[in-house]
Short mmCIF file of C-alpha atoms in Angstrom, two decimals:
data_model
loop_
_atom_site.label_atom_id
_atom_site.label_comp_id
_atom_site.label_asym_id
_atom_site.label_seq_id
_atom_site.Cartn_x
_atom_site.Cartn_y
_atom_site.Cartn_z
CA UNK N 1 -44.35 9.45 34.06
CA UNK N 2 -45.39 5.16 34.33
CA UNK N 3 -38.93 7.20 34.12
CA UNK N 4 -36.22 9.73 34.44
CA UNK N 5 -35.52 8.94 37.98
CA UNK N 6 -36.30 12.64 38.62
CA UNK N 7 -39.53 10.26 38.22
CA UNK N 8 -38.99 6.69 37.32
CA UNK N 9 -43.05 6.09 36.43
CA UNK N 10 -44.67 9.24 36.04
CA UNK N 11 -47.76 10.68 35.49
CA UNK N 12 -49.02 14.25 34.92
CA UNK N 13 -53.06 15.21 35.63
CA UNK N 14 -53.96 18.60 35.03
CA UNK N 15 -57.39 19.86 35.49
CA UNK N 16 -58.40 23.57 34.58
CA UNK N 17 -61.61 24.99 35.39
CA UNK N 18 -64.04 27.78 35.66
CA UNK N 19 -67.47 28.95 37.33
CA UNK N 20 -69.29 26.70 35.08
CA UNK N 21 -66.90 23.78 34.50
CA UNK N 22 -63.56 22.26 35.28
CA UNK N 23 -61.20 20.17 33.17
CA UNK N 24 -58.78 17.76 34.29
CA UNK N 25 -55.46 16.87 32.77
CA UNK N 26 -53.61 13.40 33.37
CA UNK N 27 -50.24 12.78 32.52
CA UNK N 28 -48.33 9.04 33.77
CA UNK N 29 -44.61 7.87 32.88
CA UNK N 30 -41.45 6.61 33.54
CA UNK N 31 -38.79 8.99 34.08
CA UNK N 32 -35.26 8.05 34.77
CA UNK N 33 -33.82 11.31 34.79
CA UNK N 34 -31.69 11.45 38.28
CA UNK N 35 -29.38 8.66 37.25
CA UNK N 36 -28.03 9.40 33.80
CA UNK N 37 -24.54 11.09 32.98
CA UNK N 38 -25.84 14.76 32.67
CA UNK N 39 -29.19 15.15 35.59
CA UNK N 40 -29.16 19.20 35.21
CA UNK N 41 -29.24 19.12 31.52
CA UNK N 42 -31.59 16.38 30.93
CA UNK N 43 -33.86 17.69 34.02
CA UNK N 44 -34.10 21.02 32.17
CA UNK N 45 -35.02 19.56 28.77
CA UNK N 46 -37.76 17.85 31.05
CA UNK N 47 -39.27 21.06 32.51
CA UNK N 48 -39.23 22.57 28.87
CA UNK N 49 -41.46 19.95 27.56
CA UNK N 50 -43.44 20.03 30.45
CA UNK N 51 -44.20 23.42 31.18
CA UNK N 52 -44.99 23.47 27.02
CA UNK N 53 -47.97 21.19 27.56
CA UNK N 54 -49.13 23.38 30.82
CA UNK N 55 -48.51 26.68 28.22
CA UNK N 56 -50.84 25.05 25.55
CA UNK N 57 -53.47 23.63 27.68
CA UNK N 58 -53.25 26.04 30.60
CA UNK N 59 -54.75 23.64 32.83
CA UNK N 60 -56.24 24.68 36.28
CA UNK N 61 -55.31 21.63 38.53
CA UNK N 62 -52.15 19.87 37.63
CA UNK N 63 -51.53 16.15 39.16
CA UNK N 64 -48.53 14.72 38.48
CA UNK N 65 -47.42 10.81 39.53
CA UNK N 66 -43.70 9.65 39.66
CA UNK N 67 -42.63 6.63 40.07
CA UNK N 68 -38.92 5.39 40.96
CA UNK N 69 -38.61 9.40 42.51
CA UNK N 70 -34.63 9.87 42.54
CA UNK N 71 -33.78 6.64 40.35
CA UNK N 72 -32.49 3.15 41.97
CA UNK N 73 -29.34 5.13 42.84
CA UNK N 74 -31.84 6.87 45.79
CA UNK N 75 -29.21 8.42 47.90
CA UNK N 76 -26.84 9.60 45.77
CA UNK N 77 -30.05 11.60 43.88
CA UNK N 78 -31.30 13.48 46.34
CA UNK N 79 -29.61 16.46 45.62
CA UNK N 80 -31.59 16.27 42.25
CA UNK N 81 -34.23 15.57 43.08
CA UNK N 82 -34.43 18.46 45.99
CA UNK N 83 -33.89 21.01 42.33
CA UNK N 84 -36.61 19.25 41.00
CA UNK N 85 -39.18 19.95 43.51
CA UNK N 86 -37.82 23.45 43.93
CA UNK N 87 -38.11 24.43 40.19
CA UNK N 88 -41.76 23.06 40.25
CA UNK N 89 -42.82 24.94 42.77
CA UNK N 90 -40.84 28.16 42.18
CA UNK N 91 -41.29 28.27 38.19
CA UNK N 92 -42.39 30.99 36.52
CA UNK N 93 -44.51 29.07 34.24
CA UNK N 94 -45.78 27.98 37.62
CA UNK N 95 -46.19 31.04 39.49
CA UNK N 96 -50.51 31.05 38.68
CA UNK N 97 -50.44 27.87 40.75
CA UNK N 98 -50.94 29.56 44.19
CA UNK N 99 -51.86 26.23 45.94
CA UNK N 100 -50.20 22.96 45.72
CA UNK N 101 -49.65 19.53 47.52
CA UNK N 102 -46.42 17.17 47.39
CA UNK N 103 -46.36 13.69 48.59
CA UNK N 104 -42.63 12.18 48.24
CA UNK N 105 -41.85 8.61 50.01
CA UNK N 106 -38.23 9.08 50.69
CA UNK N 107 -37.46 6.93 53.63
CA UNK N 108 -35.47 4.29 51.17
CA UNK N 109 -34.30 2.93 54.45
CA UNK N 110 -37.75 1.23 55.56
CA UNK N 111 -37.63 -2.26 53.33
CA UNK N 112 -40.64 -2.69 54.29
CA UNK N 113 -42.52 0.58 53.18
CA UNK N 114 -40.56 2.64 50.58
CA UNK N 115 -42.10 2.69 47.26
CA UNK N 116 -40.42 5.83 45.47
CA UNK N 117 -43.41 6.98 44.60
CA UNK N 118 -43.86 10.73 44.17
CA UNK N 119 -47.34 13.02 43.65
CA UNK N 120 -47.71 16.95 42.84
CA UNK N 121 -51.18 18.87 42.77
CA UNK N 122 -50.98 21.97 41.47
CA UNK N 123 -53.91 24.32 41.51
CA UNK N 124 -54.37 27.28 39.56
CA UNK N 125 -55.45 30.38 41.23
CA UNK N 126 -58.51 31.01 38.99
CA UNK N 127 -59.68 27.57 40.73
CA UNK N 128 -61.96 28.92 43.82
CA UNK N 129 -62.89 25.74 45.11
CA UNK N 130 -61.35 21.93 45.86
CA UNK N 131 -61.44 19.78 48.58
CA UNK N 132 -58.94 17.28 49.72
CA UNK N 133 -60.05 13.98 51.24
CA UNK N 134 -58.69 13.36 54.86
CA UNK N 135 -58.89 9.81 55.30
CA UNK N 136 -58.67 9.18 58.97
CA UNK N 137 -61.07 11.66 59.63
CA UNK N 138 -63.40 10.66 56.42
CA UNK N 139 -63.91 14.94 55.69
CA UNK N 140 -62.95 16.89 52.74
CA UNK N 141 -60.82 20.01 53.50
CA UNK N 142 -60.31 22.83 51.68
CA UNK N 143 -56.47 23.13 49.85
CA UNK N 144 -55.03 26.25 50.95
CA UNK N 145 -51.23 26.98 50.59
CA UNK N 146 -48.15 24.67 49.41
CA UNK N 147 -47.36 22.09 51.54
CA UNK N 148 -44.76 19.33 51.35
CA UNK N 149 -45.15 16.06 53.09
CA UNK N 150 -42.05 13.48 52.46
CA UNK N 151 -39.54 11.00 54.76
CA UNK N 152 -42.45 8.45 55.59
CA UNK N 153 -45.99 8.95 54.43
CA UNK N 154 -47.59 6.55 56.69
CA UNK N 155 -49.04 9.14 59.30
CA UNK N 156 -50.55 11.32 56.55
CA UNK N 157 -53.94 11.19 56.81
CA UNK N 158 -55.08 12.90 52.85
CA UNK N 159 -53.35 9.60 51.33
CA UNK N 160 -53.32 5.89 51.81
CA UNK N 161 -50.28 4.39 50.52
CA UNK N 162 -49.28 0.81 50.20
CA UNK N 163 -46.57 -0.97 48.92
CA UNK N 164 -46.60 -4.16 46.93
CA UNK N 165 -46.08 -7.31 49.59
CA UNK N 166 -42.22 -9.19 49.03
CA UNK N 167 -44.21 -12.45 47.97
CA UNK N 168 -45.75 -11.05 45.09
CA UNK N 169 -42.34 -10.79 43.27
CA UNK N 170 -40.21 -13.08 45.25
CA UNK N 171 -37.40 -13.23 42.75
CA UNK N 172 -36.95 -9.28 43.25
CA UNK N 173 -34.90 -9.28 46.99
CA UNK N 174 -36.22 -5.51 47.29
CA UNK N 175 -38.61 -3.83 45.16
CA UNK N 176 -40.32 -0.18 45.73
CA UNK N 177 -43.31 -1.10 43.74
CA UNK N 178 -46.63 0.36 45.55
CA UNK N 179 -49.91 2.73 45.07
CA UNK N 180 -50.71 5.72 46.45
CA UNK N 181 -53.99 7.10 46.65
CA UNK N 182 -55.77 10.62 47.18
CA UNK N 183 -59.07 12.07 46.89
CA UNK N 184 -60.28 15.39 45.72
CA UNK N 185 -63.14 17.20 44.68
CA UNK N 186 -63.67 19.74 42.05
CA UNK N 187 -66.72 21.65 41.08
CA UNK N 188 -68.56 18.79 43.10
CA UNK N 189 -67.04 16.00 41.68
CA UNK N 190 -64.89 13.85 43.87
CA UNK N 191 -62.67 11.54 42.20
CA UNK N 192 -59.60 9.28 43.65
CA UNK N 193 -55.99 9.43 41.80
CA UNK N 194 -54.15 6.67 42.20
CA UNK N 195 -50.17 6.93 42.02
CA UNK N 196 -49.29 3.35 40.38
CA UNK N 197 -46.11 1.34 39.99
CA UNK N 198 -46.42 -2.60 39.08
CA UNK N 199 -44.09 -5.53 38.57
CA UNK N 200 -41.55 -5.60 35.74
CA UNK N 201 -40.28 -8.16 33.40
CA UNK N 202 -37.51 -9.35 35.13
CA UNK N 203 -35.93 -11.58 32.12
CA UNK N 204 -36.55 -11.61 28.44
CA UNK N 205 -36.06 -15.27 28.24
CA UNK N 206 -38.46 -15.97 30.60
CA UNK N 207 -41.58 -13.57 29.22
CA UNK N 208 -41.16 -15.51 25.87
CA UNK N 209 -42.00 -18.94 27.42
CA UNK N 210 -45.57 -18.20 27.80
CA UNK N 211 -48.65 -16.72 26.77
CA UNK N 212 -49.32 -14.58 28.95
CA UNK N 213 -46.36 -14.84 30.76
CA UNK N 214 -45.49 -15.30 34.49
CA UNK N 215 -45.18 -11.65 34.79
CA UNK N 216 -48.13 -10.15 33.28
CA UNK N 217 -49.64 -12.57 36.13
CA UNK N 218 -48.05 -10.99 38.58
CA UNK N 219 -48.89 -7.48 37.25
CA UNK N 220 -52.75 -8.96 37.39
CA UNK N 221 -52.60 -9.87 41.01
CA UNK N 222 -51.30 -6.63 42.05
CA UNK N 223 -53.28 -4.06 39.82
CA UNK N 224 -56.68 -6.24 40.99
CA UNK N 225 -55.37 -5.56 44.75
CA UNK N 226 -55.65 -2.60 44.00
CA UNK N 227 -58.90 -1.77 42.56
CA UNK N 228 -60.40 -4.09 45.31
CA UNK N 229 -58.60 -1.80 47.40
CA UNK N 230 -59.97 1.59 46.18
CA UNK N 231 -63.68 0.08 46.09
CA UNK N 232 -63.95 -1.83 49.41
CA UNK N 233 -66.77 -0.92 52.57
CA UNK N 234 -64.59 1.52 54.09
CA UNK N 235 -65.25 4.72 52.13
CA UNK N 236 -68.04 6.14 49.83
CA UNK N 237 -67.40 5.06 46.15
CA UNK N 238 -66.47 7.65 44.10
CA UNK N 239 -64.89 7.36 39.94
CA UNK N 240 -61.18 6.89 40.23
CA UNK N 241 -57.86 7.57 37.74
CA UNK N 242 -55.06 5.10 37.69
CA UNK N 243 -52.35 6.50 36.05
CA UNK N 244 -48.33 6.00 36.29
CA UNK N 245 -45.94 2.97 35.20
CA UNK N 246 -48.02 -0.46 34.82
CA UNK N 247 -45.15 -1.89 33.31
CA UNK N 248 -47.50 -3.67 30.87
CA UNK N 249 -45.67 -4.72 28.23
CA UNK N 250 -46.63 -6.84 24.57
CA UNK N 251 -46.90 -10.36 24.67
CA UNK N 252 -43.64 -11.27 24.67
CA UNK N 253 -43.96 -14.93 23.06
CA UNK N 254 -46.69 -13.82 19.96
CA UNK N 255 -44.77 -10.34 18.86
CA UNK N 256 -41.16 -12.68 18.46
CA UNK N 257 -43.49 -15.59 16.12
CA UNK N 258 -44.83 -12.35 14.31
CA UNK N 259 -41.57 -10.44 13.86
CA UNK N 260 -39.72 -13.73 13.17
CA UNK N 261 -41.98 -15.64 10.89
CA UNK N 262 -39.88 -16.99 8.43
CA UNK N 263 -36.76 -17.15 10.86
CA UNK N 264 -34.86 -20.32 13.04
CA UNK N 265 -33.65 -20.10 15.95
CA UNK N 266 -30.84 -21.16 17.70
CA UNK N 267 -30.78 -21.61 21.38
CA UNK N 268 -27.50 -20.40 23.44
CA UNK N 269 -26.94 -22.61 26.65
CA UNK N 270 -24.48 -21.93 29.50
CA UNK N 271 -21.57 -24.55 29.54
CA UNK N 272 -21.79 -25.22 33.04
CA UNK N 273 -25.19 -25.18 33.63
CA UNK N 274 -27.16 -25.57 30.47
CA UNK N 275 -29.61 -23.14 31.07
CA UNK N 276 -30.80 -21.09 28.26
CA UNK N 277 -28.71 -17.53 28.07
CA UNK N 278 -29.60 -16.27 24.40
CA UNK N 279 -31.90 -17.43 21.87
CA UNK N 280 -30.77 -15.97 18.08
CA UNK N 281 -33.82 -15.77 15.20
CA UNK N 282 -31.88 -16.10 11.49
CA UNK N 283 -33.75 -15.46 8.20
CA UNK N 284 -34.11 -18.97 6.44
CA UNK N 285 -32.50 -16.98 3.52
CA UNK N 286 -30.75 -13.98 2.78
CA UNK N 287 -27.26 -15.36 4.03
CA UNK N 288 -28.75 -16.35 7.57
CA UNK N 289 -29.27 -12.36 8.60
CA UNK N 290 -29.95 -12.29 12.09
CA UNK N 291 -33.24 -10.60 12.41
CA UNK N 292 -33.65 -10.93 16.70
CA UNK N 293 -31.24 -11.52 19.75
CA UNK N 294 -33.29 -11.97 23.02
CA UNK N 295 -31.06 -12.42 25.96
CA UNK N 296 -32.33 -12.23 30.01
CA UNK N 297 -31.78 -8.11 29.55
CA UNK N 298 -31.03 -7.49 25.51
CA UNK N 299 -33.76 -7.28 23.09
CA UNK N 300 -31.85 -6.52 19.83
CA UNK N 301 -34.16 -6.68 16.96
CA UNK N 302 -32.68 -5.52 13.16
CA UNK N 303 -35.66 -2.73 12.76
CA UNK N 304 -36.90 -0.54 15.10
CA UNK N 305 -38.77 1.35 12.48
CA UNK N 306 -41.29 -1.35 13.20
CA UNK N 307 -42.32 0.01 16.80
CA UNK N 308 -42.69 3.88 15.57
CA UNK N 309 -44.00 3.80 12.01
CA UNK N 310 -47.82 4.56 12.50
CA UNK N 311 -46.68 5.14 16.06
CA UNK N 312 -46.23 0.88 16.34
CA UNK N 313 -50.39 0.64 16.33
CA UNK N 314 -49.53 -2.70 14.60
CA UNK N 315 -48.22 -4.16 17.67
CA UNK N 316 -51.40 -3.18 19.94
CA UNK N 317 -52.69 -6.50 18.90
CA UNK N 318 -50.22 -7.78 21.52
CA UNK N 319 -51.03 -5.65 24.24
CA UNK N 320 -53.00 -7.65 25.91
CA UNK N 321 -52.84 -7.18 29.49
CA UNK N 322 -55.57 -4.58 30.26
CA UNK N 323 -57.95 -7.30 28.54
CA UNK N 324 -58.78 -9.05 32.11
CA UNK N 325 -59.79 -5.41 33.44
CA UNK N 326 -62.16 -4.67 30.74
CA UNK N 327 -65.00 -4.17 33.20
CA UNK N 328 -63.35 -2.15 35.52
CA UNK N 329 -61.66 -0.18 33.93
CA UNK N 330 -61.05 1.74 30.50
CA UNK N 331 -58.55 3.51 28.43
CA UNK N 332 -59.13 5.88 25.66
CA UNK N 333 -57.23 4.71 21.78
CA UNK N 334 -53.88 4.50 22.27
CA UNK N 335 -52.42 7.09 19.05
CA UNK N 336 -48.91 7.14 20.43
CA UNK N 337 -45.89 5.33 20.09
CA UNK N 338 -44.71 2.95 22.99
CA UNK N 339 -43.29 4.95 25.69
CA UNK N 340 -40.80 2.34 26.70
CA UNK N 341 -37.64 1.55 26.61
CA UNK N 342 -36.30 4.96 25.29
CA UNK N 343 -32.36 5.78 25.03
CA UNK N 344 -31.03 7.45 27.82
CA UNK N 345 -28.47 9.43 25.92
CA UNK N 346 -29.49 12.86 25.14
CA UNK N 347 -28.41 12.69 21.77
CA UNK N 348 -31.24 9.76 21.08
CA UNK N 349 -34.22 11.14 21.95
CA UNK N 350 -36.02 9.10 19.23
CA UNK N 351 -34.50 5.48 19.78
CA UNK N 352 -35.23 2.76 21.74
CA UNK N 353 -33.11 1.04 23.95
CA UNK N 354 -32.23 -2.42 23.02
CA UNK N 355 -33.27 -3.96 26.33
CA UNK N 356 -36.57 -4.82 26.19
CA UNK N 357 -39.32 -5.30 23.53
CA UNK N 358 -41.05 -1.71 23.31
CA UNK N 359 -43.77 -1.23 25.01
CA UNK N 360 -46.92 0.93 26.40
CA UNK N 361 -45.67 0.70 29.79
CA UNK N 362 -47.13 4.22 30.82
CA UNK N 363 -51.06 4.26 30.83
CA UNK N 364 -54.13 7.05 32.04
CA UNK N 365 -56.84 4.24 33.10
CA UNK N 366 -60.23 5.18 34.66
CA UNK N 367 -63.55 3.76 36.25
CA UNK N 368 -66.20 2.76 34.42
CA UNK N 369 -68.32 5.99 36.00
CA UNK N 370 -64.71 8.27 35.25
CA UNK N 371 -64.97 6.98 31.60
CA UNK N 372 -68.57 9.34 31.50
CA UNK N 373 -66.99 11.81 32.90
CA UNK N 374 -64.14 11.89 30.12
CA UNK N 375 -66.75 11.06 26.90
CA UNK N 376 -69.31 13.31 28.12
CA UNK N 377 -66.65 15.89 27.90
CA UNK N 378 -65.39 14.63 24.30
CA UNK N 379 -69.36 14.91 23.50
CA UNK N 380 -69.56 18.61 24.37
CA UNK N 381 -66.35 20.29 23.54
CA UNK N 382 -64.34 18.33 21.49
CA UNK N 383 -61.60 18.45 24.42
CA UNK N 384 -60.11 14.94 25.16
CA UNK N 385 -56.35 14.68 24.60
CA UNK N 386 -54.74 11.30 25.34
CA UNK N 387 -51.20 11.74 23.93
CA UNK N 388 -47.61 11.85 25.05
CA UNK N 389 -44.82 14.07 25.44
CA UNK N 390 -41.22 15.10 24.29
CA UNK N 391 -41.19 12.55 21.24
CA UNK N 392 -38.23 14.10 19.80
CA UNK N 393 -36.33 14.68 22.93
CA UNK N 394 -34.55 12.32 25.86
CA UNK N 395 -37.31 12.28 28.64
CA UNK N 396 -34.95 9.05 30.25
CA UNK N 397 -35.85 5.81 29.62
CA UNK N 398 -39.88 6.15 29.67
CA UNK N 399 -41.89 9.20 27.90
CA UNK N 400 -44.55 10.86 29.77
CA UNK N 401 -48.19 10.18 28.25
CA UNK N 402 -51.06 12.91 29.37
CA UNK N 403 -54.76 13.07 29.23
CA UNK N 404 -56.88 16.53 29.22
CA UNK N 405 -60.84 16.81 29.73
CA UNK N 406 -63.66 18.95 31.08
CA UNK N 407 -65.96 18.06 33.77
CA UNK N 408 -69.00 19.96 34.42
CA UNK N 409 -69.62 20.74 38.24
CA UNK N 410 -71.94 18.17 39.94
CA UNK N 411 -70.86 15.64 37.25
CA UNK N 412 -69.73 13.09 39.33
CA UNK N 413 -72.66 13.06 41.95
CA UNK N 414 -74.62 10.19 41.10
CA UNK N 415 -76.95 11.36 43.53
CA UNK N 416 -77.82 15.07 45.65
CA UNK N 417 -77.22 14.15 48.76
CA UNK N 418 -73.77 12.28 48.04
CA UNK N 419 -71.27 14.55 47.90
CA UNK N 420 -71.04 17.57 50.76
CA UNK N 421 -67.19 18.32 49.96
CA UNK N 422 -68.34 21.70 49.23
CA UNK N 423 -68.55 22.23 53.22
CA UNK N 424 -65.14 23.67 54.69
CA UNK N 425 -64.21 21.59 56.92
#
């Protein structure tokens, strides 16, 4: 969930299963919990909303992705972020998850490796059997126990984690953004879950110049790293999830001609250097009403009513960025309002921030062979949920989105012979 910075990006899978099948619940956002005025309250009306979606869908394995773990303000968050971790595990509406894993990268002192990015597994203790990919030793293993791996997670072996090289955003003099990557295999269907965070828009003024813009670009170069990554000769292919904080956001340049049609705008310079600081969009009538102010971090447009009513599916024209991936990979309809920027005042739990243009930052994507998996289940049962959560209440800046299905065992074995996870190891 991909926010509070309890989790900055963050995402939530949850999979539930039986002796005949298994279902699997996603969740990704951002979360920027850690570094607003009141952590403990706004941390608690997290874990309500959360553990509400684990009541109703009483999932059997939970995975849950955060990106920006413990905020920007790292250090000083730890102590939250330590609670946070603690309650999850401790919880009574966690106490029939008897098995869990915990991947934090908290050495914020390696430049060159911290990423911030955080992943729970929680699984239920109905589940009898699931495997855990070790990576240097290319075996599954079974899970048994809690275990919590943080500090550096370079020398654990059931993840590969990488983050994002300095030249891919060189105008960002240190940023966490990374993937990290795990394998596991349920009922005997192995799958990878990716742990995402990707380059943001670093100024307004610059996104509106182009179509696409420079950033979306950059967001392109990193998210196809990836999937090249996760598909290369080194291990066996299996479907995949990609889920936390893309950063994806609307084009930038087409949404301000649409919302601004019948408007002028001025342009702003700086006195001393006569670069462009604010651009202002007037109505041609109507006494000159400003209608937009776009600045390098303000996006202050006169209705916001425009990016919830219908939960803003007028604007998914504009979200264009997942376009270039459309053969590798896919996204169920999008029937939620964007999940960024929210307020971060607890009061506001409805309102958008007037930073940025809104936006579906926080996405569930999947493999072409993961998207069977899903509709098969939608096919069956009726069971696919792609949705989001805690519309009504301060989740930080980004709102968690989830996705629910059912997998029947063997489901992802294209073949017999490929899969032997069900081997202790």
């Amino acid at each position: 969930m991909t926010a509070a910075h309890v989790v900055g990006g963050f995402c939530f899978g949850f999979t539930w299963a039986s002796l005949w099948d298994a279902c699997l619940l996603l969740l990704g956002s951002g979360l920027p919990v850690f570094r607003l005025y009141e952590p403990e309250n706004l941390q608690k009306n997290w874990l309500r909303e959360f553990y509400q979606v684990v009541h109703t869908h009483k999932p059997h394995f939970m995975a849950l992705h955060c990106q920006e773990f413990g905020g920007k303000n790292y250090e000083a968050s730890m102590s939250h972020v330590d609670k946070f971790v603690k309650e999850l595990l401790s919880s009574d509406a966690m106490k029939e998850y008897n098995r869990a894993r915990v991947y934090l990268d908290e050495n914020y002192k390696s430049q060159e490796h911290f990423t911030a990015l955080g992943s729970f597994y929680f699984l239920h203790e109905s589940l009898k059997n699931i495997y855990q990919f070790d990576f240097k030793a290319k075996k599954y293993k079974k899970v048994t126990g809690k275990e919590i791996y943080s500090d550096t997670l370079e020398s654990t072996p059931m993840l590969e984690k990488e983050k994002f090289p300095q030249d891919y955003f060189p105008e960002c003099k240190w940023s966490r953004k990374g993937f990290i990557r795990t394998r596991w295999c349920i009922a005997d269907c192995a799958f990878d879950l990716v742990n995402i965070h990707l380059f943001h828009d670093a100024s307004n003024l610059v996104a509106w110049e182009t179509s696409p813009s420079v950033y979306s670009g950059i967001r392109h170069k990193a998210l196809g790293y990836v999937l090249d990554r996760i598909i290369d000769q080194r291990f066996e292919k299996v479907s995949y999830f990609v889920f936390g904080d893309f950063n994806f956001r609307l084009d930038s340049k087409s949404v301000v001609e649409t919302l601004c049609t019948k408007a002028t705008m001025q342009t702003v310079r700086a006195a001393d250097t006569n670069e462009v600081v604010k651009l202002i969009f007037r109505e041609s009538d109507n006494d000159r009403k400003v209608m937009l102010q776009l600045e390098k971090k303000l996006f202050d447009y006169v209705d916001q009513e425009v990016f919830r009513d219908n939960n803003g599916t007028a604007l998914l024209e504009f979200d264009k960025e997942l376009s270039v991936f459309k053969d590798r990979l896919y996204e169920l309809d999008i029937s939620f309002p964007p999940s960024y920027p929210y307020s971060e005042d607890a009061r506001q739990g409805e309102q958008y921030m007037n930073t940025r243009c809104p936006a579906w930052c926080d996405r569930i994507l999947m493999s072409p062979s993961a998207k069977e998996l899903v509709l098969r289940s939608e096919s069956e049962e009726k069971v696919v949920t792609y949705d989001h959560i805690g519309p009504n209440v301060c989740m930080g800046d980004h709102k968690p989105v989830f996705l629910a299905f059912r997998i029947m065992p063997g489901a992802g074995k294209p073949h017999a012979h490929v899969h032997k996870c069900c081997v202790v190891q």
